[in-house]
Amino acid sequence: MDTKDTPYCSSQKSAPIYEALEQFKKKRVVPFDVPGHKRGRGNPELAAFLGERCVSIDVNSMKPLDNLCHPVSVIREAEQLAAQAFGAANAFFMVNGTTSAVQAMVQTACKQGDKIILPRNVHRSVINALVLCGAEPVYVNPEMDKRLGIALGMSLSQVEKAIKENPESKAILVNNPTYYGICSDLRSIVQLAHKHNMLILVDEAHGTHLSFGKDLPVSAMEAGADMAAVSMHKSGGSLTQSSFMLMGPAVNVGYARQIVNLTQTTSASYLLLSSLDLSRRNLALNGERIFREVKELAEYVRSEINKIGDYYAFSKELINGDSIYDFDVTKLSVHTLDIGLAGIEVYDLLRDEYDIQIEFGDIGNILAYVSVGDRKQDVERLISALAEIRRRFGIDKSSLVTQEYIDPEVVTTPQFAFYAEKESLPIRETVGRVCSEFVMCYPPGIPILAPGERITEDIITYIEYAKEKGCSMTGPEDLDIERLNVIKGV
Ligand SMILES: Cc1ncc(COP(=O)(O)O)c(C=O)c1O
């Protein structure tokens, strides 16, 4: 179903989980089940902090409220409405972040030893999934925009080459869009994959709105993808950690549910579930207007930032018909190196000097998340703070490094490396060895090193530079990132 052209049927006005919770509350049922706080009465401090309405619906699964692991009533109905709203054959409510949806997609498509084609600039959850299921990555190395220092989409010819060299691959995974708003030619990649009997999995963590807004890049389901992981808690407005996994008609939904249940809690939070239900209803009924407003706001802020000078808030002018097939204009990504500051430095200054928290800063760029919740006065504050940062802190840019995509040498699978016998070495002594853990800046959470990859001088220099500039580094066992685990004897 094309949700962009079809008027929503009246059932999109209902929110079955929310309505069941409202009914349940009216009944004043006496709880002799978990959670033990018993509608907050057993933990007054928590109840005062979160509010009575919140704790009163923090309940466990029961017949009238259904069960996320085996939905047969209100959750099932809510999932069907979500599928319809996104133009999918089926949808699952996910309560462990988009991470759990990404992992379930990969594990549904691949088993031990299967190959999966994917760009290297994926979120850590994708490579984590490979550690869990033992699939083997075939990386399509993304092109870089040299000036911006960002990885672009997958070009069609590179995907074709990867398919030709690895025809036995089971699936192709695509980011739609990347954190910065870059989209690959998803429709053509879907056609190519299906022609070769491969499934298309889409990490749509940053693209929930694509199914609802007009004149935005194509959504995964509209492009004919088989599965998509959609962060409702990002642009969709639901509570943090809540997410959707969407499926097309070719996916065995029963098997996919079993995969999800391998790791899913048996005590799904009704706060998260009802927030998904209500947010889906809101997007289905009002999404077109909401994302028109977000687009207009983002366009306004972008043009004002570009007037400041030296900053570059990039947009559709980057489109090149291939590795930047489309651009999501709701993303407000700004290149900062020309004011003489790394993105992460601007990110820190905005918080420390101006009490403004943006989504992330990396070596060369910042990303401010714009949403329907933003007020005009707040965006004006962001614009003037950026102007002031340039005036107060801007310096000559000659000492700055441009972010580089480092083409990894994959020596062994993420799973083998992760579980191999390892040794911990001071980071400088690891050059030439094979890493057995992740290193990344978070956000965006794209690994600089993943398990199974050769550690090089350039990679260590990059990690040291990112650390020095103040990027939040995560991944290794050693929280100070002074030592790294490498495979013993290799
Ligand atoms: C591209 C991408 N995929 C997946 C995720 C995982 O989402 P979550 O934090 O909801 O688990 C993120 C998180 O930022 C992401 O950026």
Short mmCIF file of C-alpha atoms and ligand atoms in Angstrom, two decimals:
data_model
loop_
_atom_site.label_atom_id
_atom_site.label_comp_id
_atom_site.label_asym_id
_atom_site.label_seq_id
_atom_site.Cartn_x
_atom_site.Cartn_y
_atom_site.Cartn_z
CA MET A 1 0.00 0.00 0.00
CA ASP A 2 1.36 3.42 -0.89
CA THR A 3 0.80 5.37 2.31
CA LYS A 4 1.77 8.64 0.66
CA ASP A 5 -1.15 8.56 -1.78
CA THR A 6 -3.84 6.61 0.04
CA PRO A 7 -6.05 8.39 2.55
CA TYR A 8 -5.72 6.71 5.90
CA CYS A 9 -8.56 4.42 6.77
CA SER A 10 -10.45 5.36 9.87
CA SER A 11 -8.80 2.60 11.90
CA GLN A 12 -5.61 4.66 11.96
CA LYS A 13 -7.53 6.86 14.38
CA SER A 14 -7.49 4.13 16.98
CA ALA A 15 -4.63 3.23 19.29
CA PRO A 16 -5.46 -0.25 20.64
CA ILE A 17 -2.76 -0.53 23.31
CA TYR A 18 -3.41 2.94 24.65
CA GLU A 19 -7.17 2.29 24.68
CA ALA A 20 -6.70 -1.04 26.50
CA LEU A 21 -4.56 0.70 29.12
CA GLU A 22 -7.21 3.38 29.64
CA GLN A 23 -9.83 0.65 30.14
CA PHE A 24 -7.55 -1.24 32.47
CA LYS A 25 -6.96 1.84 34.62
CA LYS A 26 -10.69 2.40 35.02
CA LYS A 27 -11.12 -1.09 36.46
CA ARG A 28 -8.87 -0.38 39.47
CA VAL A 29 -7.55 -3.93 39.44
CA VAL A 30 -5.73 -4.91 42.66
CA PRO A 31 -2.19 -5.92 41.70
CA PHE A 32 -0.76 -9.13 43.05
CA ASP A 33 1.68 -9.35 40.15
CA VAL A 34 4.84 -7.54 39.17
CA PRO A 35 6.07 -4.82 39.00
CA GLY A 36 6.54 -4.71 42.74
CA HIS A 37 6.14 -0.94 43.04
CA LYS A 38 2.36 -1.63 42.73
CA ARG A 39 1.31 1.42 40.65
CA GLY A 40 4.01 3.46 42.43
CA ARG A 41 2.65 3.05 45.97
CA GLY A 42 5.66 1.00 47.00
CA ASN A 43 8.10 3.62 45.76
CA PRO A 44 6.72 7.11 46.53
CA GLU A 45 9.91 8.87 45.46
CA LEU A 46 9.76 7.27 42.02
CA ALA A 47 6.03 7.98 41.76
CA ALA A 48 6.61 11.65 42.63
CA PHE A 49 9.41 11.88 40.09
CA LEU A 50 7.68 10.16 37.18
CA GLY A 51 4.13 11.13 38.06
CA GLU A 52 1.13 9.03 38.96
CA ARG A 53 -0.02 8.61 35.35
CA CYS A 54 3.29 7.08 34.38
CA VAL A 55 3.62 4.59 37.22
CA SER A 56 -0.04 3.58 36.98
CA ILE A 57 0.50 2.17 33.49
CA ASP A 58 3.84 0.55 34.26
CA VAL A 59 2.21 -2.87 34.34
CA ASN A 60 3.05 -6.38 33.24
CA SER A 61 1.59 -8.36 30.36
CA MET A 62 -1.82 -9.90 31.10
CA LYS A 63 -4.72 -11.12 28.98
CA PRO A 64 -6.47 -7.75 28.50
CA LEU A 65 -3.17 -6.09 27.57
CA ASP A 66 -1.74 -8.89 25.41
CA ASN A 67 1.91 -10.05 25.36
CA LEU A 68 4.61 -8.69 23.08
CA CYS A 69 6.31 -12.09 22.69
CA HIS A 70 3.13 -13.72 21.38
CA PRO A 71 0.64 -11.00 20.47
CA VAL A 72 -2.94 -12.13 19.85
CA SER A 73 -5.10 -9.12 20.70
CA VAL A 74 -4.38 -5.42 21.27
CA ILE A 75 -0.65 -5.58 20.51
CA ARG A 76 -1.32 -7.58 17.37
CA GLU A 77 -3.92 -5.05 16.28
CA ALA A 78 -1.55 -2.16 17.02
CA GLU A 79 1.19 -3.90 15.03
CA GLN A 80 -1.17 -4.32 12.08
CA LEU A 81 -2.02 -0.63 12.18
CA ALA A 82 1.68 0.22 12.28
CA ALA A 83 2.33 -2.03 9.28
CA GLN A 84 -0.49 -0.35 7.38
CA ALA A 85 0.74 3.14 8.27
CA PHE A 86 4.24 2.36 6.97
CA GLY A 87 3.06 0.41 3.91
CA ALA A 88 4.56 -2.84 5.28
CA ALA A 89 3.11 -6.35 5.28
CA ASN A 90 3.94 -6.76 8.97
CA ALA A 91 5.41 -4.72 11.80
CA PHE A 92 6.80 -5.57 15.22
CA PHE A 93 6.86 -3.25 18.20
CA MET A 94 10.43 -3.27 19.55
CA VAL A 95 11.38 -2.27 23.10
CA ASN A 96 15.15 -2.58 23.01
CA GLY A 97 15.90 0.22 20.62
CA THR A 98 16.46 0.12 16.90
CA THR A 99 19.48 -1.94 17.83
CA SER A 100 17.15 -4.87 18.47
CA ALA A 101 15.33 -4.30 15.16
CA VAL A 102 18.62 -4.15 13.22
CA GLN A 103 19.85 -7.31 14.88
CA ALA A 104 16.59 -9.14 14.28
CA MET A 105 16.65 -8.20 10.57
CA VAL A 106 20.19 -9.48 10.12
CA GLN A 107 19.55 -12.65 12.10
CA THR A 108 16.34 -13.35 10.20
CA ALA A 109 18.17 -13.08 6.88
CA CYS A 110 21.51 -14.72 7.76
CA LYS A 111 22.86 -17.74 9.58
CA GLN A 112 26.41 -18.78 10.51
CA GLY A 113 28.71 -18.48 7.48
CA ASP A 114 26.22 -16.63 5.24
CA LYS A 115 27.47 -13.55 3.45
CA ILE A 116 25.82 -10.15 3.74
CA ILE A 117 26.70 -7.14 1.57
CA LEU A 118 26.77 -3.85 3.46
CA PRO A 119 28.46 -0.46 3.58
CA ARG A 120 31.22 -0.17 6.17
CA ASN A 121 29.71 3.03 7.66
CA VAL A 122 27.00 1.08 9.46
CA HIS A 123 25.95 1.52 13.06
CA ARG A 124 27.59 -0.81 15.57
CA SER A 125 24.32 -2.74 15.97
CA VAL A 126 24.80 -4.19 12.48
CA ILE A 127 28.26 -5.56 13.17
CA ASN A 128 27.09 -6.69 16.61
CA ALA A 129 24.50 -8.76 14.76
CA LEU A 130 27.29 -10.39 12.77
CA VAL A 131 29.07 -11.25 16.03
CA LEU A 132 25.86 -12.86 17.25
CA CYS A 133 24.92 -14.85 14.16
CA GLY A 134 28.31 -15.53 12.58
CA ALA A 135 27.49 -14.04 9.17
CA GLU A 136 30.37 -12.75 7.08
CA PRO A 137 30.44 -9.10 5.98
CA VAL A 138 31.17 -8.14 2.37
CA TYR A 139 31.86 -4.43 2.64
CA VAL A 140 31.03 -2.00 -0.11
CA ASN A 141 33.35 0.78 0.89
CA PRO A 142 31.49 4.07 0.72
CA GLU A 143 32.81 6.96 -1.31
CA MET A 144 33.90 9.95 0.78
CA ASP A 145 33.09 13.58 0.31
CA LYS A 146 36.64 14.86 0.68
CA ARG A 147 35.68 18.36 1.79
CA LEU A 148 33.11 17.32 4.37
CA GLY A 149 34.93 14.18 5.44
CA ILE A 150 31.71 12.15 5.46
CA ALA A 151 31.01 8.73 4.04
CA LEU A 152 28.41 8.78 1.27
CA GLY A 153 25.93 6.15 0.11
CA MET A 154 26.65 2.96 -1.81
CA SER A 155 27.03 3.52 -5.53
CA LEU A 156 25.06 1.13 -7.72
CA SER A 157 28.14 -0.05 -9.60
CA GLN A 158 29.85 -0.98 -6.32
CA VAL A 159 26.81 -2.96 -5.21
CA GLU A 160 26.73 -4.71 -8.60
CA LYS A 161 30.41 -5.59 -8.24
CA ALA A 162 29.89 -6.96 -4.72
CA ILE A 163 26.97 -9.09 -5.96
CA LYS A 164 29.00 -10.39 -8.89
CA GLU A 165 31.91 -11.33 -6.65
CA ASN A 166 29.68 -12.79 -3.94
CA PRO A 167 26.61 -14.20 -5.71
CA GLU A 168 25.87 -16.53 -2.79
CA SER A 169 25.21 -13.57 -0.43
CA LYS A 170 21.90 -13.77 1.37
CA ALA A 171 21.18 -10.08 1.87
CA ILE A 172 22.19 -6.48 1.28
CA LEU A 173 21.91 -3.90 4.03
CA VAL A 174 21.47 -0.20 3.23
CA ASN A 175 21.43 2.94 5.42
CA ASN A 176 18.43 5.09 4.51
CA PRO A 177 19.48 7.81 5.14
CA THR A 178 22.84 8.07 6.89
CA TYR A 179 23.03 10.16 10.06
CA TYR A 180 23.98 13.13 7.85
CA GLY A 181 21.00 12.67 5.50
CA ILE A 182 22.66 10.93 2.54
CA CYS A 183 20.58 8.36 0.62
CA SER A 184 21.67 5.68 -1.84
CA ASP A 185 19.57 4.74 -4.86
CA LEU A 186 17.42 2.41 -2.80
CA ARG A 187 14.87 1.48 -5.48
CA SER A 188 17.59 0.34 -7.89
CA ILE A 189 19.47 -1.54 -5.16
CA VAL A 190 16.23 -3.35 -4.23
CA GLN A 191 15.69 -4.38 -7.86
CA LEU A 192 19.27 -5.56 -8.17
CA ALA A 193 19.10 -7.56 -4.96
CA HIS A 194 15.81 -9.21 -5.82
CA LYS A 195 17.09 -10.14 -9.28
CA HIS A 196 19.84 -12.08 -7.47
CA ASN A 197 17.53 -13.59 -4.83
CA MET A 198 18.95 -11.48 -2.03
CA LEU A 199 16.90 -9.79 0.68
CA ILE A 200 17.14 -6.06 1.22
CA LEU A 201 17.45 -4.91 4.82
CA VAL A 202 17.29 -1.19 5.55
CA ASP A 203 18.64 0.57 8.60
CA GLU A 204 16.08 3.36 8.65
CA ALA A 205 16.96 4.56 12.14
CA HIS A 206 17.14 8.10 10.76
CA GLY A 207 14.26 7.81 8.32
CA THR A 208 11.00 7.21 10.21
CA HIS A 209 9.57 10.39 8.67
CA LEU A 210 10.22 9.24 5.09
CA SER A 211 7.01 7.19 5.15
CA PHE A 212 4.88 10.21 6.05
CA GLY A 213 6.36 13.46 4.74
CA LYS A 214 5.97 14.61 1.14
CA ASP A 215 8.90 15.25 -1.22
CA LEU A 216 11.34 13.34 0.93
CA PRO A 217 13.61 10.46 -0.16
CA VAL A 218 11.88 7.16 -0.77
CA SER A 219 11.19 5.04 2.33
CA ALA A 220 12.36 1.44 2.65
CA MET A 221 8.90 -0.06 2.30
CA GLU A 222 7.97 2.18 -0.63
CA ALA A 223 11.17 1.12 -2.39
CA GLY A 224 10.21 -2.55 -1.97
CA ALA A 225 12.71 -3.48 0.76
CA ASP A 226 12.15 -6.72 2.68
CA MET A 227 12.85 -5.43 6.18
CA ALA A 228 13.47 -2.09 7.84
CA ALA A 229 14.49 -0.98 11.32
CA VAL A 230 12.77 2.30 12.08
CA SER A 231 13.63 4.53 15.05
CA MET A 232 10.23 5.81 16.10
CA HIS A 233 11.99 7.38 19.08
CA LYS A 234 14.02 9.60 16.79
CA SER A 235 11.89 11.51 14.27
CA GLY A 236 8.70 9.58 15.12
CA GLY A 237 8.15 11.11 18.56
CA SER A 238 7.84 7.97 20.73
CA LEU A 239 9.73 7.33 23.96
CA THR A 240 13.45 6.61 23.92
CA GLN A 241 14.22 2.95 23.18
CA SER A 242 10.98 2.25 21.32
CA SER A 243 11.23 1.23 17.70
CA PHE A 244 9.60 -0.68 14.83
CA MET A 245 10.76 -3.55 12.71
CA LEU A 246 8.93 -3.53 9.38
CA MET A 247 8.63 -6.47 7.02
CA GLY A 248 7.62 -6.91 3.39
CA PRO A 249 5.55 -9.86 2.07
CA ALA A 250 8.56 -12.10 1.35
CA VAL A 251 9.56 -12.37 5.01
CA ASN A 252 8.34 -15.30 7.10
CA VAL A 253 6.90 -13.27 9.93
CA GLY A 254 6.59 -16.22 12.30
CA TYR A 255 10.28 -17.04 11.97
CA ALA A 256 11.20 -13.36 12.35
CA ARG A 257 9.17 -13.26 15.58
CA GLN A 258 11.08 -16.28 16.88
CA ILE A 259 14.36 -14.53 16.12
CA VAL A 260 13.17 -11.43 18.00
CA ASN A 261 12.13 -13.60 20.95
CA LEU A 262 15.63 -15.07 21.27
CA THR A 263 16.73 -11.87 22.99
CA GLN A 264 13.59 -9.86 23.69
CA THR A 265 12.47 -9.23 27.25
CA THR A 266 9.42 -11.15 28.47
CA SER A 267 8.39 -8.00 30.39
CA ALA A 268 7.93 -5.36 27.69
CA SER A 269 7.26 -1.89 29.07
CA TYR A 270 3.75 -0.59 28.42
CA LEU A 271 5.11 2.93 28.62
CA LEU A 272 7.16 2.14 25.51
CA LEU A 273 4.39 0.16 23.80
CA SER A 274 1.73 2.83 24.33
CA SER A 275 4.14 5.51 23.17
CA LEU A 276 4.66 3.59 19.93
CA ASP A 277 0.94 3.14 19.48
CA LEU A 278 0.11 6.82 20.06
CA SER A 279 3.03 8.04 17.96
CA ARG A 280 2.05 5.81 15.04
CA ARG A 281 -1.48 7.25 15.25
CA ASN A 282 -0.10 10.78 15.34
CA LEU A 283 2.13 10.20 12.31
CA ALA A 284 -0.62 8.46 10.35
CA LEU A 285 -3.06 11.31 10.97
CA ASN A 286 -0.74 14.32 11.07
CA GLY A 287 2.63 13.18 9.68
CA GLU A 288 2.38 15.04 6.41
CA ARG A 289 1.85 18.37 8.17
CA ILE A 290 4.40 17.61 10.90
CA PHE A 291 7.20 16.86 8.49
CA ARG A 292 6.31 19.76 6.20
CA GLU A 293 6.86 22.00 9.23
CA VAL A 294 10.10 20.22 10.15
CA LYS A 295 11.37 20.61 6.59
CA GLU A 296 10.54 24.30 6.53
CA LEU A 297 12.23 24.83 9.87
CA ALA A 298 15.36 22.92 8.85
CA GLU A 299 15.54 24.86 5.56
CA TYR A 300 15.23 28.14 7.45
CA VAL A 301 17.96 27.28 9.97
CA ARG A 302 20.21 25.96 7.19
CA SER A 303 19.96 29.16 5.18
CA GLU A 304 20.56 31.33 8.26
CA ILE A 305 23.63 29.29 9.25
CA ASN A 306 25.00 29.56 5.71
CA LYS A 307 24.65 33.35 5.94
CA ILE A 308 26.97 33.45 8.99
CA GLY A 309 29.96 32.61 6.84
CA ASP A 310 32.51 29.75 6.94
CA TYR A 311 29.96 27.26 8.22
CA TYR A 312 28.52 25.01 5.52
CA ALA A 313 25.07 23.60 6.24
CA PHE A 314 24.81 21.18 3.35
CA SER A 315 21.76 19.93 1.52
CA LYS A 316 20.47 18.73 -1.86
CA GLU A 317 23.19 20.51 -3.84
CA LEU A 318 25.38 17.50 -2.93
CA ILE A 319 23.20 15.10 -4.97
CA ASN A 320 25.25 13.37 -7.66
CA GLY A 321 22.77 10.78 -8.96
CA ASP A 322 24.68 7.85 -7.48
CA SER A 323 26.48 7.74 -4.09
CA ILE A 324 24.37 10.74 -3.06
CA TYR A 325 21.20 9.76 -4.85
CA ASP A 326 19.03 11.86 -2.58
CA PHE A 327 19.30 14.01 0.53
CA ASP A 328 16.95 14.19 3.52
CA VAL A 329 16.43 17.92 4.01
CA THR A 330 15.11 17.46 7.57
CA LYS A 331 18.72 16.78 8.61
CA LEU A 332 20.66 19.80 9.74
CA SER A 333 24.28 18.81 9.23
CA VAL A 334 26.88 21.58 9.35
CA HIS A 335 30.52 21.46 8.29
CA THR A 336 32.63 23.44 10.77
CA LEU A 337 36.29 23.08 9.75
CA ASP A 338 36.35 26.42 7.92
CA ILE A 339 35.85 28.29 11.19
CA GLY A 340 38.96 26.49 12.47
CA LEU A 341 37.11 24.16 14.85
CA ALA A 342 36.39 20.46 14.71
CA GLY A 343 32.69 19.57 14.85
CA ILE A 344 33.18 18.05 18.28
CA GLU A 345 34.68 21.32 19.54
CA VAL A 346 31.64 23.28 18.34
CA TYR A 347 29.41 20.61 19.93
CA ASP A 348 31.21 21.07 23.28
CA LEU A 349 31.15 24.89 23.06
CA LEU A 350 27.43 24.93 22.32
CA ARG A 351 26.77 22.93 25.49
CA ASP A 352 29.37 24.49 27.81
CA GLU A 353 29.05 28.13 26.76
CA TYR A 354 25.49 28.38 25.45
CA ASP A 355 23.51 25.56 27.16
CA ILE A 356 22.60 24.06 23.80
CA GLN A 357 22.75 20.30 23.39
CA ILE A 358 22.98 19.09 19.82
CA GLU A 359 22.89 15.53 18.52
CA PHE A 360 26.58 15.06 17.78
CA GLY A 361 29.83 16.52 16.60
CA ASP A 362 32.53 14.58 14.81
CA ILE A 363 35.87 15.60 13.37
CA GLY A 364 34.47 17.94 10.73
CA ASN A 365 30.73 18.36 11.27
CA ILE A 366 27.92 18.87 13.73
CA LEU A 367 24.38 17.62 13.52
CA ALA A 368 21.52 19.45 15.21
CA TYR A 369 18.33 17.42 15.39
CA VAL A 370 15.37 19.48 14.22
CA SER A 371 11.86 18.29 15.05
CA VAL A 372 8.28 19.37 15.42
CA GLY A 373 9.05 20.02 19.10
CA ASP A 374 11.40 22.93 18.29
CA ARG A 375 10.28 26.47 19.00
CA LYS A 376 11.26 29.45 16.86
CA GLN A 377 13.10 31.09 19.77
CA ASP A 378 15.20 27.94 20.28
CA VAL A 379 16.38 27.77 16.68
CA GLU A 380 17.19 31.49 16.77
CA ARG A 381 19.31 30.77 19.84
CA LEU A 382 21.18 28.02 17.98
CA ILE A 383 21.82 30.30 15.00
CA SER A 384 23.12 33.17 17.12
CA ALA A 385 25.26 30.84 19.27
CA LEU A 386 26.93 29.49 16.12
CA ALA A 387 27.58 33.04 14.90
CA GLU A 388 29.09 33.93 18.26
CA ILE A 389 31.24 30.79 18.37
CA ARG A 390 32.72 31.74 15.01
CA ARG A 391 33.44 35.26 16.29
CA ARG A 392 34.79 34.26 19.71
CA PHE A 393 36.52 30.98 19.04
CA GLY A 394 37.14 30.78 15.28
CA ILE A 395 40.80 30.30 14.35
CA ASP A 396 42.96 29.41 11.39
CA LYS A 397 42.02 25.93 10.22
CA SER A 398 45.48 24.78 9.14
CA SER A 399 46.04 22.48 12.16
CA LEU A 400 42.80 20.56 11.63
CA VAL A 401 42.58 17.10 10.21
CA THR A 402 39.82 16.23 7.73
CA GLN A 403 37.93 13.11 8.64
CA GLU A 404 38.99 10.24 6.45
CA TYR A 405 37.20 7.01 5.79
CA ILE A 406 39.74 4.29 6.44
CA ASP A 407 39.18 1.31 4.21
CA PRO A 408 39.40 -1.66 6.62
CA GLU A 409 41.38 -4.83 5.97
CA VAL A 410 39.01 -7.57 7.11
CA VAL A 411 41.13 -10.49 8.30
CA THR A 412 38.47 -12.66 9.88
CA THR A 413 34.76 -12.57 10.71
CA PRO A 414 33.50 -10.35 13.53
CA GLN A 415 32.25 -13.43 15.38
CA PHE A 416 35.53 -15.36 15.18
CA ALA A 417 37.53 -12.31 16.28
CA PHE A 418 35.17 -11.44 19.11
CA TYR A 419 35.29 -14.92 20.65
CA ALA A 420 38.95 -15.67 19.85
CA GLU A 421 41.61 -15.92 22.55
CA LYS A 422 42.86 -12.36 22.97
CA GLU A 423 45.48 -10.23 24.61
CA SER A 424 45.33 -6.63 25.78
CA LEU A 425 48.09 -4.29 24.53
CA PRO A 426 48.85 -0.57 24.86
CA ILE A 427 47.14 1.02 21.85
CA ARG A 428 50.40 2.04 20.09
CA GLU A 429 51.68 -1.56 20.25
CA THR A 430 48.67 -2.93 18.40
CA VAL A 431 49.66 -1.72 14.91
CA GLY A 432 49.63 -4.68 12.52
CA ARG A 433 47.55 -6.85 14.86
CA VAL A 434 43.92 -7.97 14.39
CA CYS A 435 41.41 -6.19 16.61
CA SER A 436 38.93 -8.28 18.57
CA GLU A 437 36.66 -5.48 19.77
CA PHE A 438 35.01 -2.26 18.56
CA VAL A 439 36.32 1.30 18.71
CA MET A 440 33.96 4.14 17.75
CA CYS A 441 32.94 7.69 18.49
CA TYR A 442 29.44 7.69 19.96
CA PRO A 443 27.39 9.18 18.45
CA PRO A 444 27.34 8.40 15.55
CA GLY A 445 28.38 4.88 16.63
CA ILE A 446 29.99 3.89 13.34
CA PRO A 447 32.97 1.67 14.19
CA ILE A 448 36.45 2.98 13.39
CA LEU A 449 37.60 -0.55 14.14
CA ALA A 450 35.41 -3.66 14.25
CA PRO A 451 36.35 -7.15 15.47
CA GLY A 452 38.37 -8.98 12.83
CA GLU A 453 39.98 -5.90 11.23
CA ARG A 454 43.70 -5.15 10.91
CA ILE A 455 44.89 -2.26 13.07
CA THR A 456 47.01 0.25 11.14
CA GLU A 457 49.11 3.29 12.00
CA ASP A 458 46.50 5.54 10.31
CA ILE A 459 43.69 4.08 12.41
CA ILE A 460 45.58 4.59 15.68
CA THR A 461 46.47 8.15 14.68
CA TYR A 462 42.82 8.80 13.90
CA ILE A 463 41.67 7.38 17.25
CA GLU A 464 44.25 9.48 19.11
CA TYR A 465 43.18 12.63 17.23
CA ALA A 466 39.47 11.99 17.91
CA LYS A 467 40.27 11.42 21.61
CA GLU A 468 42.34 14.59 21.79
CA LYS A 469 39.55 16.65 20.23
CA GLY A 470 37.10 15.33 22.82
CA CYS A 471 35.02 12.79 20.87
CA SER A 472 33.25 10.32 23.19
CA MET A 473 34.98 7.06 22.37
CA THR A 474 33.31 3.76 23.17
CA GLY A 475 33.67 0.07 22.43
CA PRO A 476 36.82 -1.37 24.02
CA GLU A 477 36.96 -3.24 27.32
CA ASP A 478 39.40 -0.58 28.52
CA LEU A 479 37.13 2.41 29.14
CA ASP A 480 40.09 4.81 28.92
CA ILE A 481 40.87 3.50 25.41
CA GLU A 482 44.55 3.24 26.25
CA ARG A 483 44.68 -0.49 25.57
CA LEU A 484 43.06 -2.61 22.88
CA ASN A 485 42.26 -6.31 22.73
CA VAL A 486 43.82 -8.11 19.79
CA ILE A 487 43.65 -11.75 18.71
CA LYS A 488 46.41 -13.74 20.38
CA GLY A 489 49.16 -14.98 18.09
CA VAL A 490 47.86 -13.24 14.93
C1 LIG B 1 22.09 4.19 11.90
C2 LIG B 1 21.66 3.67 13.25
N1 LIG B 1 21.17 2.44 13.35
C3 LIG B 1 20.77 1.93 14.52
C4 LIG B 1 20.84 2.68 15.68
C5 LIG B 1 20.42 2.05 16.97
O1 LIG B 1 19.34 2.70 17.53
P1 LIG B 1 18.99 2.60 19.08
O2 LIG B 1 19.88 3.56 19.79
O3 LIG B 1 17.54 2.95 19.13
O4 LIG B 1 19.24 1.20 19.53
C6 LIG B 1 21.34 3.99 15.62
C7 LIG B 1 21.45 4.81 16.84
O5 LIG B 1 21.73 5.96 16.84
C8 LIG B 1 21.78 4.49 14.38
O6 LIG B 1 22.32 5.73 14.28
#
